[in-house]
């Protein structure tokens, strides 16, 4: 793929773009670029999250295929409207959920397929950083599109649902410790039971005993995996990146993309070509890493546009993620488990 046009409102960013992509046409606003459709075959929307819906709708009207950065929108209602606008205009698009191609995600997916963990009951992932001096960007300061729930939560929820299926209920805690928007997020996702089994009383939250259950002795409805997800910017000792627990063992990834972690020492003997450990008590075995990486996303986009492959990330997945994040906001405000 070749970059042929760039939109940047800030003059400094346009200067940077000119250096990064010599020969690309530079524009100060999206309408100006959309007025020259012969310059490009695909639009990549990487604007601040609060502008995603507006920009996606404009590109849909123009009829150009596009890649939309996550989150698809700031609310589920906006996300559904983006999907509807693209569908109505017949404009194909996909969502930049590049973390589906992380080494740990690919390795874990292969491990689950092999069945080495047995029946999985718990998925945990930490996306934690030590940033005592916050960066001054829209991600930290935008009251509408900023905050870690949208920024990292979009990835965390997508990763969990790709591995363990749809979410039926969510519990969340969020705090703003060092920035105007939340920089400390904790999510508990209750996934649907395998096969969609949701037995029990009508309206019962899967796996959650209510007052009626206790009073009348009714068992809670069956549930699937429980995911516990953390995101934080004021974490001096980031936790193990990923821990997946099953009745046949555990998958453990200690650190993430070179970020400092007190658990780095546990990877001192990690063999080349492996990622993470299969752990059973005191026993641990390095897990082979499948081929693949972030670059595969745009290779998949090229194949999709050529009609040789399915859409890399189904936008409907991003809408469901937005619904989970909406429920998480409600949970954090009300301090309760919320159905999705």
Short mmCIF file of C-alpha atoms in Angstrom, two decimals:
data_model
loop_
_atom_site.label_atom_id
_atom_site.label_comp_id
_atom_site.label_asym_id
_atom_site.label_seq_id
_atom_site.Cartn_x
_atom_site.Cartn_y
_atom_site.Cartn_z
CA UNK A 1 0.00 0.00 0.00
CA UNK A 2 1.12 3.57 -0.74
CA UNK A 3 0.09 6.70 1.20
CA UNK A 4 -1.12 9.22 -1.39
CA UNK A 5 -3.03 11.77 0.72
CA UNK A 6 -2.97 12.94 4.35
CA UNK A 7 -5.39 15.13 6.32
CA UNK A 8 -3.92 17.03 9.29
CA UNK A 9 -5.52 20.10 10.84
CA UNK A 10 -2.34 21.11 12.67
CA UNK A 11 0.33 22.77 10.51
CA UNK A 12 3.10 21.06 12.47
CA UNK A 13 1.56 17.67 11.78
CA UNK A 14 1.37 18.50 8.07
CA UNK A 15 5.09 19.29 8.07
CA UNK A 16 5.75 15.96 9.78
CA UNK A 17 3.53 14.15 7.27
CA UNK A 18 5.41 15.73 4.37
CA UNK A 19 8.62 14.27 5.76
CA UNK A 20 7.12 10.86 6.47
CA UNK A 21 5.35 10.47 3.11
CA UNK A 22 7.08 12.52 0.40
CA UNK A 23 4.83 12.96 -2.59
CA UNK A 24 1.56 12.58 -0.66
CA UNK A 25 -1.00 15.36 -1.10
CA UNK A 26 -1.63 17.24 2.15
CA UNK A 27 -5.03 18.56 3.20
CA UNK A 28 -6.14 20.62 6.20
CA UNK A 29 -9.63 19.08 6.43
CA UNK A 30 -11.48 15.92 5.44
CA UNK A 31 -14.01 17.48 3.00
CA UNK A 32 -11.15 18.84 0.87
CA UNK A 33 -9.63 15.38 0.54
CA UNK A 34 -12.97 13.69 -0.13
CA UNK A 35 -13.50 16.16 -2.99
CA UNK A 36 -10.62 14.46 -4.83
CA UNK A 37 -11.56 10.75 -4.77
CA UNK A 38 -9.23 9.86 -7.60
CA UNK A 39 -6.23 10.21 -5.30
CA UNK A 40 -6.87 7.08 -3.23
CA UNK A 41 -8.68 3.74 -3.04
CA UNK A 42 -8.95 3.44 0.76
CA UNK A 43 -9.37 5.93 3.61
CA UNK A 44 -7.85 5.29 7.05
CA UNK A 45 -9.58 7.23 9.84
CA UNK A 46 -7.19 7.78 12.76
CA UNK A 47 -8.63 10.97 14.23
CA UNK A 48 -9.45 11.51 17.93
CA UNK A 49 -12.12 9.08 19.13
CA UNK A 50 -14.75 11.79 19.59
CA UNK A 51 -14.59 12.45 15.82
CA UNK A 52 -14.73 8.85 14.61
CA UNK A 53 -18.47 8.75 13.98
CA UNK A 54 -18.52 12.12 12.20
CA UNK A 55 -15.60 11.22 9.94
CA UNK A 56 -16.86 7.70 9.24
CA UNK A 57 -20.25 9.03 8.19
CA UNK A 58 -18.62 11.56 5.84
CA UNK A 59 -16.53 8.86 4.18
CA UNK A 60 -19.60 6.61 3.90
CA UNK A 61 -21.41 9.36 1.99
CA UNK A 62 -18.38 9.65 -0.30
CA UNK A 63 -18.59 5.90 -0.92
CA UNK A 64 -14.92 5.13 -0.33
CA UNK A 65 -13.91 1.93 1.53
CA UNK A 66 -12.35 2.80 4.88
CA UNK A 67 -10.52 1.52 7.94
CA UNK A 68 -11.82 3.08 11.17
CA UNK A 69 -9.59 3.14 14.23
CA UNK A 70 -11.02 1.76 17.44
CA UNK A 71 -13.24 2.63 19.21
CA UNK A 72 -15.74 2.74 16.37
CA UNK A 73 -17.52 5.55 18.28
CA UNK A 74 -17.80 6.88 21.83
CA UNK A 75 -21.17 5.21 22.51
CA UNK A 76 -23.02 2.15 21.29
CA UNK A 77 -25.78 4.32 19.80
CA UNK A 78 -23.21 6.21 17.72
CA UNK A 79 -21.55 2.92 16.74
CA UNK A 80 -24.83 1.48 15.47
CA UNK A 81 -25.44 4.67 13.50
CA UNK A 82 -21.99 4.40 11.86
CA UNK A 83 -22.77 0.83 10.82
CA UNK A 84 -26.20 1.84 9.50
CA UNK A 85 -24.80 4.76 7.47
CA UNK A 86 -22.16 2.58 5.84
CA UNK A 87 -24.68 -0.16 5.09
CA UNK A 88 -27.19 2.30 3.61
CA UNK A 89 -24.59 3.78 1.27
CA UNK A 90 -23.06 0.41 0.41
CA UNK A 91 -19.67 1.54 1.69
CA UNK A 92 -17.48 -1.30 3.01
CA UNK A 93 -15.36 -0.71 6.09
CA UNK A 94 -13.40 -2.52 8.74
CA UNK A 95 -12.08 -1.59 12.19
CA UNK A 96 -8.45 -1.28 13.26
CA UNK A 97 -8.37 -3.88 16.03
CA UNK A 98 -4.68 -4.64 15.46
CA UNK A 99 -4.25 -6.31 18.86
CA UNK A 100 -5.89 -9.41 17.43
CA UNK A 101 -2.49 -9.94 15.82
CA UNK A 102 -0.43 -9.56 19.03
CA UNK A 103 1.96 -12.50 19.61
CA UNK A 104 0.27 -13.36 22.91
CA UNK A 105 -3.18 -13.34 21.30
CA UNK A 106 -2.10 -15.58 18.43
CA UNK A 107 -0.23 -17.91 20.80
CA UNK A 108 -3.14 -18.16 23.22
CA UNK A 109 -5.62 -18.84 20.42
CA UNK A 110 -3.44 -21.72 19.22
CA UNK A 111 -3.06 -23.04 22.76
CA UNK A 112 -6.83 -23.00 23.29
CA UNK A 113 -7.38 -24.81 20.00
CA UNK A 114 -4.96 -27.53 21.09
CA UNK A 115 -6.83 -27.93 24.38
CA UNK A 116 -3.69 -27.79 26.53
CA UNK A 117 -5.41 -25.66 29.19
CA UNK A 118 -8.41 -27.95 29.52
CA UNK A 119 -11.66 -26.19 30.36
CA UNK A 120 -10.84 -22.50 30.85
CA UNK A 121 -12.64 -20.67 33.64
CA UNK A 122 -10.71 -17.39 34.00
CA UNK A 123 -8.99 -14.94 31.64
CA UNK A 124 -6.93 -12.06 33.05
CA UNK A 125 -5.08 -9.31 31.22
CA UNK A 126 -3.23 -6.25 32.53
CA UNK A 127 -2.47 -3.24 30.35
CA UNK A 128 -0.63 -1.15 32.91
CA UNK A 129 1.98 1.58 32.63
CA UNK A 130 4.07 3.74 34.91
CA UNK A 131 3.35 7.33 33.80
CA UNK A 132 3.47 9.52 36.92
CA UNK A 133 3.69 12.58 34.64
CA UNK A 134 0.67 12.36 32.32
CA UNK A 135 1.10 13.15 28.66
CA UNK A 136 -0.81 16.22 27.50
CA UNK A 137 -2.89 14.76 24.69
CA UNK A 138 -6.57 14.43 23.83
CA UNK A 139 -6.41 10.83 25.05
CA UNK A 140 -5.81 12.07 28.58
CA UNK A 141 -7.92 15.25 28.48
CA UNK A 142 -10.87 14.88 26.09
CA UNK A 143 -13.97 14.47 28.26
CA UNK A 144 -15.88 12.78 25.41
CA UNK A 145 -13.34 10.63 23.59
CA UNK A 146 -10.50 10.34 26.08
CA UNK A 147 -9.79 7.97 28.96
CA UNK A 148 -8.53 4.42 29.20
CA UNK A 149 -11.97 2.80 29.08
CA UNK A 150 -12.33 3.76 25.42
CA UNK A 151 -8.65 3.71 24.50
CA UNK A 152 -7.42 0.44 26.01
CA UNK A 153 -10.79 -0.99 27.02
CA UNK A 154 -11.70 -1.33 23.34
CA UNK A 155 -8.72 -3.63 22.83
CA UNK A 156 -9.15 -5.55 26.08
CA UNK A 157 -12.83 -6.30 25.52
CA UNK A 158 -12.25 -7.24 21.88
CA UNK A 159 -9.44 -9.62 22.86
CA UNK A 160 -11.59 -11.30 25.50
CA UNK A 161 -14.62 -11.73 23.26
CA UNK A 162 -12.56 -13.05 20.36
CA UNK A 163 -11.23 -15.79 22.62
CA UNK A 164 -14.22 -16.58 24.84
CA UNK A 165 -17.35 -15.35 23.12
CA UNK A 166 -20.04 -12.73 23.77
CA UNK A 167 -20.43 -10.90 27.07
CA UNK A 168 -23.75 -11.09 28.92
CA UNK A 169 -22.92 -8.96 31.97
CA UNK A 170 -20.17 -6.60 33.12
CA UNK A 171 -18.94 -5.09 36.37
CA UNK A 172 -16.61 -2.08 36.25
CA UNK A 173 -14.65 0.31 38.43
CA UNK A 174 -13.03 3.45 37.00
CA UNK A 175 -11.01 6.25 38.61
CA UNK A 176 -9.25 9.42 37.46
CA UNK A 177 -6.04 9.46 39.50
CA UNK A 178 -3.73 11.73 37.51
CA UNK A 179 -5.73 12.91 34.48
CA UNK A 180 -9.13 14.56 33.89
CA UNK A 181 -10.36 11.32 32.28
CA UNK A 182 -10.20 7.85 33.84
CA UNK A 183 -6.67 6.43 34.01
CA UNK A 184 -7.50 3.43 36.21
CA UNK A 185 -9.97 0.82 34.92
CA UNK A 186 -11.04 -2.61 36.17
CA UNK A 187 -13.54 -4.74 34.26
CA UNK A 188 -15.14 -8.11 35.01
CA UNK A 189 -16.81 -9.64 31.97
CA UNK A 190 -19.20 -12.58 32.27
CA UNK A 191 -19.16 -14.47 28.98
CA UNK A 192 -22.11 -16.48 27.70
CA UNK A 193 -22.03 -20.18 28.47
CA UNK A 194 -20.73 -22.34 25.60
CA UNK A 195 -23.47 -23.20 23.15
CA UNK A 196 -25.55 -20.25 24.31
CA UNK A 197 -26.96 -22.16 27.30
CA UNK A 198 -28.65 -19.66 29.56
CA UNK A 199 -30.79 -21.91 31.72
CA UNK A 200 -32.46 -20.77 34.91
CA UNK A 201 -35.07 -18.16 35.78
CA UNK A 202 -35.97 -15.58 33.08
CA UNK A 203 -33.80 -12.49 33.51
CA UNK A 204 -31.23 -14.22 35.69
CA UNK A 205 -27.67 -13.06 35.16
CA UNK A 206 -25.56 -16.11 34.21
CA UNK A 207 -23.64 -17.47 37.18
CA UNK A 208 -24.91 -14.87 39.63
CA UNK A 209 -26.95 -15.92 42.64
CA UNK A 210 -29.78 -13.45 43.36
CA UNK A 211 -31.91 -13.05 46.47
CA UNK A 212 -34.55 -15.30 44.89
CA UNK A 213 -31.95 -17.97 44.18
CA UNK A 214 -30.87 -17.98 47.81
CA UNK A 215 -34.40 -17.82 49.23
CA UNK A 216 -35.87 -20.58 47.05
CA UNK A 217 -32.74 -22.64 46.54
CA UNK A 218 -32.65 -22.15 42.76
CA UNK A 219 -29.21 -22.66 41.23
CA UNK A 220 -27.66 -19.78 39.29
CA UNK A 221 -27.79 -20.00 35.51
CA UNK A 222 -24.68 -21.53 33.92
CA UNK A 223 -22.06 -19.15 32.59
CA UNK A 224 -18.90 -19.28 30.56
CA UNK A 225 -15.47 -17.83 31.19
CA UNK A 226 -15.02 -14.82 33.47
CA UNK A 227 -12.57 -12.20 32.17
CA UNK A 228 -10.85 -9.78 34.56
CA UNK A 229 -9.23 -6.86 32.77
CA UNK A 230 -7.08 -4.02 34.08
CA UNK A 231 -5.86 -0.79 32.47
CA UNK A 232 -3.85 1.81 34.35
CA UNK A 233 -1.35 4.62 33.85
CA UNK A 234 -0.21 5.06 37.45
CA UNK A 235 1.10 1.54 38.07
CA UNK A 236 4.68 1.36 39.31
CA UNK A 237 4.67 -2.45 39.30
CA UNK A 238 2.62 -3.68 36.33
CA UNK A 239 1.07 -7.09 36.92
CA UNK A 240 1.63 -10.14 34.73
CA UNK A 241 0.38 -9.21 31.25
CA UNK A 242 -1.82 -12.27 30.70
CA UNK A 243 -2.93 -15.17 32.87
CA UNK A 244 -5.41 -17.78 31.63
CA UNK A 245 -6.60 -20.48 34.02
CA UNK A 246 -8.09 -23.84 33.11
CA UNK A 247 -8.52 -27.25 34.71
CA UNK A 248 -5.56 -28.50 32.64
CA UNK A 249 -3.08 -25.73 33.40
CA UNK A 250 -2.43 -22.01 32.95
CA UNK A 251 -0.98 -19.75 30.26
CA UNK A 252 1.24 -16.97 31.62
CA UNK A 253 2.73 -13.94 29.86
CA UNK A 254 4.78 -11.82 32.24
CA UNK A 255 5.49 -8.58 30.38
CA UNK A 256 4.32 -6.63 27.34
CA UNK A 257 6.21 -4.94 24.50
CA UNK A 258 9.29 -4.20 26.57
CA UNK A 259 7.49 -2.22 29.29
CA UNK A 260 9.29 -2.44 32.63
CA UNK A 261 7.80 -5.10 34.90
CA UNK A 262 8.98 -6.81 38.09
CA UNK A 263 8.03 -10.09 36.40
CA UNK A 264 10.62 -9.71 33.61
CA UNK A 265 13.01 -11.94 35.53
CA UNK A 266 10.66 -14.88 35.01
CA UNK A 267 11.32 -14.67 31.26
CA UNK A 268 15.11 -14.82 31.51
CA UNK A 269 15.09 -18.35 30.07
CA UNK A 270 12.44 -17.77 27.39
CA UNK A 271 13.61 -19.64 24.26
CA UNK A 272 13.65 -17.94 20.87
CA UNK A 273 10.44 -18.42 18.91
CA UNK A 274 8.22 -18.82 21.97
CA UNK A 275 5.82 -16.50 23.79
CA UNK A 276 4.66 -17.10 27.34
CA UNK A 277 4.55 -20.23 29.46
CA UNK A 278 2.28 -23.21 29.97
CA UNK A 279 2.28 -23.60 33.75
CA UNK A 280 1.16 -26.48 35.97
CA UNK A 281 2.21 -25.75 39.53
CA UNK A 282 6.02 -25.77 39.62
CA UNK A 283 6.26 -27.04 36.07
CA UNK A 284 6.47 -24.61 33.17
CA UNK A 285 6.99 -25.07 29.45
CA UNK A 286 7.65 -22.35 26.88
CA UNK A 287 4.85 -22.08 24.31
CA UNK A 288 5.78 -21.89 20.59
CA UNK A 289 4.72 -18.64 18.95
CA UNK A 290 2.71 -18.92 15.71
CA UNK A 291 3.70 -16.81 12.73
CA UNK A 292 1.97 -13.46 12.40
CA UNK A 293 2.03 -9.86 13.58
CA UNK A 294 0.46 -6.43 13.26
CA UNK A 295 1.50 -6.11 9.61
CA UNK A 296 -0.90 -8.92 8.79
CA UNK A 297 -3.84 -6.57 9.39
CA UNK A 298 -3.18 -4.46 6.30
CA UNK A 299 -2.26 -7.54 4.29
CA UNK A 300 -5.71 -8.83 5.20
CA UNK A 301 -7.22 -5.46 4.21
CA UNK A 302 -5.58 -5.68 0.78
CA UNK A 303 -6.93 -9.21 0.26
CA UNK A 304 -10.39 -8.10 1.39
CA UNK A 305 -10.47 -5.14 -1.00
CA UNK A 306 -9.37 -7.45 -3.81
CA UNK A 307 -12.29 -9.76 -3.03
CA UNK A 308 -9.96 -12.57 -2.00
CA UNK A 309 -10.79 -12.70 1.73
CA UNK A 310 -13.44 -11.80 4.29
CA UNK A 311 -13.40 -8.47 6.11
CA UNK A 312 -10.45 -8.54 8.59
CA UNK A 313 -12.53 -7.19 11.50
CA UNK A 314 -16.31 -7.30 11.25
CA UNK A 315 -17.70 -3.85 12.25
CA UNK A 316 -20.51 -5.67 14.07
CA UNK A 317 -17.86 -6.89 16.53
CA UNK A 318 -16.92 -3.28 17.26
CA UNK A 319 -20.57 -2.39 17.89
CA UNK A 320 -20.83 -5.20 20.43
CA UNK A 321 -17.65 -3.95 22.11
CA UNK A 322 -19.22 -0.48 22.34
CA UNK A 323 -22.26 -2.04 24.01
CA UNK A 324 -20.02 -3.68 26.61
CA UNK A 325 -18.23 -0.37 27.27
CA UNK A 326 -21.57 1.43 27.66
CA UNK A 327 -22.59 -1.18 30.24
CA UNK A 328 -19.22 -0.72 31.96
CA UNK A 329 -19.84 3.02 32.33
CA UNK A 330 -23.24 2.31 33.86
CA UNK A 331 -21.72 -0.26 36.20
CA UNK A 332 -18.98 2.11 37.36
CA UNK A 333 -21.53 4.83 38.10
CA UNK A 334 -23.99 2.57 39.93
CA UNK A 335 -21.61 0.05 41.51
CA UNK A 336 -23.44 -3.03 40.26
CA UNK A 337 -23.31 -5.81 37.68
CA UNK A 338 -25.01 -4.65 34.46
CA UNK A 339 -26.51 -6.85 31.75
CA UNK A 340 -25.28 -6.31 28.20
#
